[in-house]
């Protein structure tokens, strides 16, 4: 079943992007453009995302870092150390 008729994105594709880590309609849009034209599918995308698990949300709920820490290249101070 199509979720986004503007770009031909199916419910299965949205679910796959969610399994791959997309947790918000904006992240789904970045992955496949769904929701970026007329916007009528955004509520449907929200409903699909609301039913599934979000790995990032689960990490945040556990108090764990959501984004991976990136080491600064040699010669560059980390932002938190520079302040």
GROMACS .gro file of N, CA and C in nm:
model
  249
    1UNK      N    1   0.084  -0.118   0.000
    1UNK     CA    2   0.000   0.000   0.000
    1UNK      C    3   0.089   0.125   0.000
    2UNK      N    4   0.051   0.222  -0.083
    2UNK     CA    5   0.128   0.345  -0.090
    2UNK      C    6   0.097   0.436   0.028
    3UNK      N    7   0.204   0.490   0.086
    3UNK     CA    8   0.192   0.590   0.192
    3UNK      C    9   0.204   0.727   0.129
    4UNK      N   10   0.299   0.741   0.040
    4UNK     CA   11   0.325   0.869  -0.027
    4UNK      C   12   0.306   0.850  -0.177
    5UNK      N   13   0.197   0.903  -0.229
    5UNK     CA   14   0.172   0.888  -0.373
    5UNK      C   15   0.257   0.985  -0.455
    6UNK      N   16   0.305   1.092  -0.395
    6UNK     CA   17   0.389   1.187  -0.468
    6UNK      C   18   0.519   1.122  -0.513
    7UNK      N   19   0.577   1.038  -0.427
    7UNK     CA   20   0.705   0.975  -0.458
    7UNK      C   21   0.697   0.823  -0.466
    8UNK      N   22   0.575   0.768  -0.459
    8UNK     CA   23   0.559   0.623  -0.474
    8UNK      C   24   0.621   0.543  -0.362
    9UNK      N   25   0.616   0.594  -0.239
    9UNK     CA   26   0.676   0.526  -0.124
    9UNK      C   27   0.570   0.439  -0.058
   10UNK      N   28   0.604   0.314  -0.035
   10UNK     CA   29   0.509   0.220   0.024
   10UNK      C   30   0.526   0.212   0.175
   11UNK      N   31   0.425   0.154   0.239
   11UNK     CA   32   0.432   0.132   0.383
   11UNK      C   33   0.550   0.041   0.418
   12UNK      N   34   0.574  -0.059   0.334
   12UNK     CA   35   0.687  -0.149   0.358
   12UNK      C   36   0.820  -0.072   0.354
   13UNK      N   37   0.833   0.024   0.264
   13UNK     CA   38   0.956   0.103   0.256
   13UNK      C   39   0.973   0.190   0.381
   14UNK      N   40   0.864   0.250   0.427
   14UNK     CA   41   0.871   0.332   0.549
   14UNK      C   42   0.912   0.245   0.666
   15UNK      N   43   0.853   0.127   0.677
   15UNK     CA   44   0.888   0.035   0.786
   15UNK      C   45   1.035  -0.007   0.778
   16UNK      N   46   1.085  -0.029   0.656
   16UNK     CA   47   1.225  -0.067   0.640
   16UNK      C   48   1.317   0.046   0.684
   17UNK      N   49   1.284   0.169   0.646
   17UNK     CA   50   1.366   0.283   0.690
   17UNK      C   51   1.361   0.297   0.842
   18UNK      N   52   1.246   0.269   0.901
   18UNK     CA   53   1.234   0.274   1.047
   18UNK      C   54   1.322   0.166   1.111
   19UNK      N   55   1.322   0.048   1.054
   19UNK     CA   56   1.408  -0.060   1.106
   19UNK      C   57   1.555  -0.023   1.093
   20UNK      N   58   1.587   0.055   0.990
   20UNK     CA   59   1.725   0.099   0.968
   20UNK      C   60   1.764   0.217   1.056
   21UNK      N   61   1.668   0.267   1.139
   21UNK     CA   62   1.702   0.371   1.235
   21UNK      C   63   1.629   0.503   1.222
   22UNK      N   64   1.548   0.521   1.118
   22UNK     CA   65   1.473   0.646   1.105
   22UNK      C   66   1.359   0.645   1.206
   23UNK      N   67   1.355   0.744   1.293
   23UNK     CA   68   1.258   0.747   1.403
   23UNK      C   69   1.155   0.859   1.392
   24UNK      N   70   1.173   0.947   1.297
   24UNK     CA   71   1.083   1.062   1.284
   24UNK      C   72   1.043   1.078   1.138
   25UNK      N   73   0.932   1.146   1.112
   25UNK     CA   74   0.896   1.173   0.972
   25UNK      C   75   1.006   1.247   0.896
   26UNK      N   76   1.077   1.333   0.963
   26UNK     CA   77   1.186   1.406   0.897
   26UNK      C   78   1.297   1.310   0.854
   27UNK      N   79   1.328   1.212   0.937
   27UNK     CA   80   1.431   1.114   0.901
   27UNK      C   81   1.382   1.024   0.788
   28UNK      N   82   1.254   0.992   0.788
   28UNK     CA   83   1.197   0.916   0.677
   28UNK      C   84   1.208   0.999   0.549
   29UNK      N   85   1.176   1.128   0.557
   29UNK     CA   86   1.186   1.216   0.441
   29UNK      C   87   1.329   1.221   0.387
   30UNK      N   88   1.426   1.224   0.476
   30UNK     CA   89   1.566   1.226   0.433
   30UNK      C   90   1.603   1.097   0.361
   31UNK      N   91   1.541   0.987   0.403
   31UNK     CA   92   1.573   0.858   0.344
   31UNK      C   93   1.506   0.835   0.209
   32UNK      N   94   1.381   0.885   0.191
   32UNK     CA   95   1.308   0.850   0.069
   32UNK      C   96   1.220   0.960   0.012
   33UNK      N   97   1.225   1.081   0.068
   33UNK     CA   98   1.148   1.197   0.023
   33UNK      C   99   1.001   1.196   0.063
   34UNK      N  100   0.952   1.088   0.120
   34UNK     CA  101   0.810   1.083   0.158
   34UNK      C  102   0.780   1.197   0.255
   35UNK      N  103   0.673   1.270   0.228
   35UNK     CA  104   0.632   1.379   0.315
   35UNK      C  105   0.690   1.514   0.279
   36UNK      N  106   0.769   1.520   0.172
   36UNK     CA  107   0.835   1.646   0.138
   36UNK      C  108   0.766   1.725   0.027
   37UNK      N  109   0.661   1.669  -0.034
   37UNK     CA  110   0.593   1.742  -0.141
   37UNK      C  111   0.462   1.800  -0.088
   38UNK      N  112   0.354   1.731  -0.098
   38UNK     CA  113   0.225   1.788  -0.054
   38UNK      C  114   0.205   1.775   0.097
   39UNK      N  115   0.271   1.679   0.160
   39UNK     CA  116   0.264   1.664   0.305
   39UNK      C  117   0.146   1.584   0.356
   40UNK      N  118   0.060   1.537   0.267
   40UNK     CA  119  -0.059   1.466   0.314
   40UNK      C  120  -0.028   1.330   0.376
   41UNK      N  121   0.091   1.278   0.355
   41UNK     CA  122   0.126   1.147   0.409
   41UNK      C  123   0.196   1.154   0.546
   42UNK      N  124   0.225   1.272   0.593
   42UNK     CA  125   0.304   1.285   0.717
   42UNK      C  126   0.233   1.219   0.836
   43UNK      N  127   0.103   1.238   0.848
   43UNK     CA  128   0.030   1.175   0.959
   43UNK      C  129   0.032   1.024   0.949
   44UNK      N  130   0.025   0.972   0.829
   44UNK     CA  131   0.032   0.827   0.810
   44UNK      C  132   0.171   0.777   0.849
   45UNK      N  133   0.273   0.849   0.812
   45UNK     CA  134   0.410   0.813   0.850
   45UNK      C  135   0.424   0.815   1.002
   46UNK      N  136   0.369   0.919   1.066
   46UNK     CA  137   0.373   0.926   1.212
   46UNK      C  138   0.305   0.806   1.274
   47UNK      N  139   0.193   0.765   1.219
   47UNK     CA  140   0.120   0.649   1.272
   47UNK      C  141   0.203   0.522   1.257
   48UNK      N  142   0.268   0.506   1.144
   48UNK     CA  143   0.352   0.387   1.123
   48UNK      C  144   0.469   0.387   1.221
   49UNK      N  145   0.534   0.501   1.237
   49UNK     CA  146   0.648   0.509   1.329
   49UNK      C  147   0.605   0.490   1.473
   50UNK      N  148   0.485   0.534   1.506
   50UNK     CA  149   0.436   0.522   1.643
   50UNK      C  150   0.414   0.379   1.687
   51UNK      N  151   0.398   0.288   1.591
   51UNK     CA  152   0.372   0.148   1.624
   51UNK      C  153   0.498   0.068   1.645
   52UNK      N  154   0.610   0.116   1.596
   52UNK     CA  155   0.732   0.036   1.602
   52UNK      C  156   0.831   0.087   1.704
   53UNK      N  157   0.934   0.008   1.723
   53UNK     CA  158   1.040   0.046   1.815
   53UNK      C  159   1.135   0.143   1.745
   54UNK      N  160   1.191   0.233   1.821
   54UNK     CA  161   1.290   0.327   1.769
   54UNK      C  162   1.418   0.306   1.849
   55UNK      N  163   1.521   0.253   1.787
   55UNK     CA  164   1.645   0.226   1.861
   55UNK      C  165   1.701   0.349   1.931
   56UNK      N  166   1.695   0.466   1.865
   56UNK     CA  167   1.748   0.588   1.927
   56UNK      C  168   1.664   0.629   2.046
   57UNK      N  169   1.532   0.618   2.036
   57UNK     CA  170   1.444   0.654   2.146
   57UNK      C  171   1.467   0.560   2.265
   58UNK      N  172   1.487   0.431   2.236
   58UNK     CA  173   1.512   0.334   2.342
   58UNK      C  174   1.642   0.367   2.415
   59UNK      N  175   1.746   0.404   2.342
   59UNK     CA  176   1.873   0.443   2.406
   59UNK      C  177   1.854   0.566   2.494
   60UNK      N  178   1.781   0.665   2.443
   60UNK     CA  179   1.758   0.788   2.519
   60UNK      C  180   1.679   0.758   2.646
   61UNK      N  181   1.579   0.671   2.636
   61UNK     CA  182   1.500   0.634   2.753
   61UNK      C  183   1.583   0.564   2.859
   62UNK      N  184   1.688   0.497   2.817
   62UNK     CA  185   1.778   0.428   2.909
   62UNK      C  186   1.888   0.520   2.962
   63UNK      N  187   1.889   0.645   2.915
   63UNK     CA  188   1.990   0.740   2.959
   63UNK      C  189   2.124   0.719   2.891
   64UNK      N  190   2.126   0.645   2.782
   64UNK     CA  191   2.250   0.618   2.710
   64UNK      C  192   2.265   0.717   2.595
   65UNK      N  193   2.387   0.741   2.549
   65UNK     CA  194   2.408   0.834   2.437
   65UNK      C  195   2.336   0.787   2.312
   66UNK      N  196   2.273   0.880   2.244
   66UNK     CA  197   2.197   0.847   2.124
   66UNK      C  198   2.287   0.852   2.001
   67UNK      N  199   2.377   0.947   1.998
   67UNK     CA  200   2.470   0.959   1.886
   67UNK      C  201   2.606   0.907   1.926
   68UNK      N  202   2.674   0.846   1.833
   68UNK     CA  203   2.808   0.795   1.860
   68UNK      C  204   2.903   0.912   1.883
   69UNK      N  205   2.994   0.894   1.976
   69UNK     CA  206   3.093   0.998   2.002
   69UNK      C  207   3.198   0.994   1.893
   70UNK      N  208   3.236   1.109   1.844
   70UNK     CA  209   3.335   1.119   1.737
   70UNK      C  210   3.464   1.175   1.795
   71UNK      N  211   3.573   1.105   1.769
   71UNK     CA  212   3.702   1.155   1.816
   71UNK      C  213   3.749   1.268   1.725
   72UNK      N  214   3.803   1.372   1.786
   72UNK     CA  215   3.855   1.485   1.710
   72UNK      C  216   3.989   1.446   1.648
   73UNK      N  217   4.015   1.492   1.527
   73UNK     CA  218   4.144   1.464   1.465
   73UNK      C  219   4.257   1.527   1.547
   74UNK      N  220   4.377   1.475   1.531
   74UNK     CA  221   4.493   1.529   1.602
   74UNK      C  222   4.507   1.678   1.572
   75UNK      N  223   4.536   1.755   1.674
   75UNK     CA  224   4.554   1.897   1.658
   75UNK      C  225   4.426   1.977   1.680
   76UNK      N  226   4.314   1.910   1.695
   76UNK     CA  227   4.187   1.978   1.718
   76UNK      C  228   4.135   1.942   1.856
   77UNK      N  229   4.092   2.045   1.930
   77UNK     CA  230   4.033   2.021   2.061
   77UNK      C  231   3.887   1.983   2.044
   78UNK      N  232   3.839   1.903   2.137
   78UNK     CA  233   3.697   1.871   2.139
   78UNK      C  234   3.621   1.997   2.182
   79UNK      N  235   3.500   2.014   2.138
   79UNK     CA  236   3.422   2.133   2.169
   79UNK      C  237   3.403   2.151   2.318
   80UNK      N  238   3.379   2.042   2.391
   80UNK     CA  239   3.355   2.056   2.533
   80UNK      C  240   3.482   2.091   2.609
   81UNK      N  241   3.597   2.057   2.554
   81UNK     CA  242   3.723   2.091   2.618
   81UNK      C  243   3.769   2.233   2.583
   82UNK      N  244   3.723   2.282   2.467
   82UNK     CA  245   3.765   2.414   2.419
   82UNK      C  246   3.696   2.526   2.497
   83UNK      N  247   3.582   2.498   2.553
   83UNK     CA  248   3.506   2.603   2.620
   83UNK      C  249   3.560   2.638   2.755
   0.00000   0.00000   0.00000
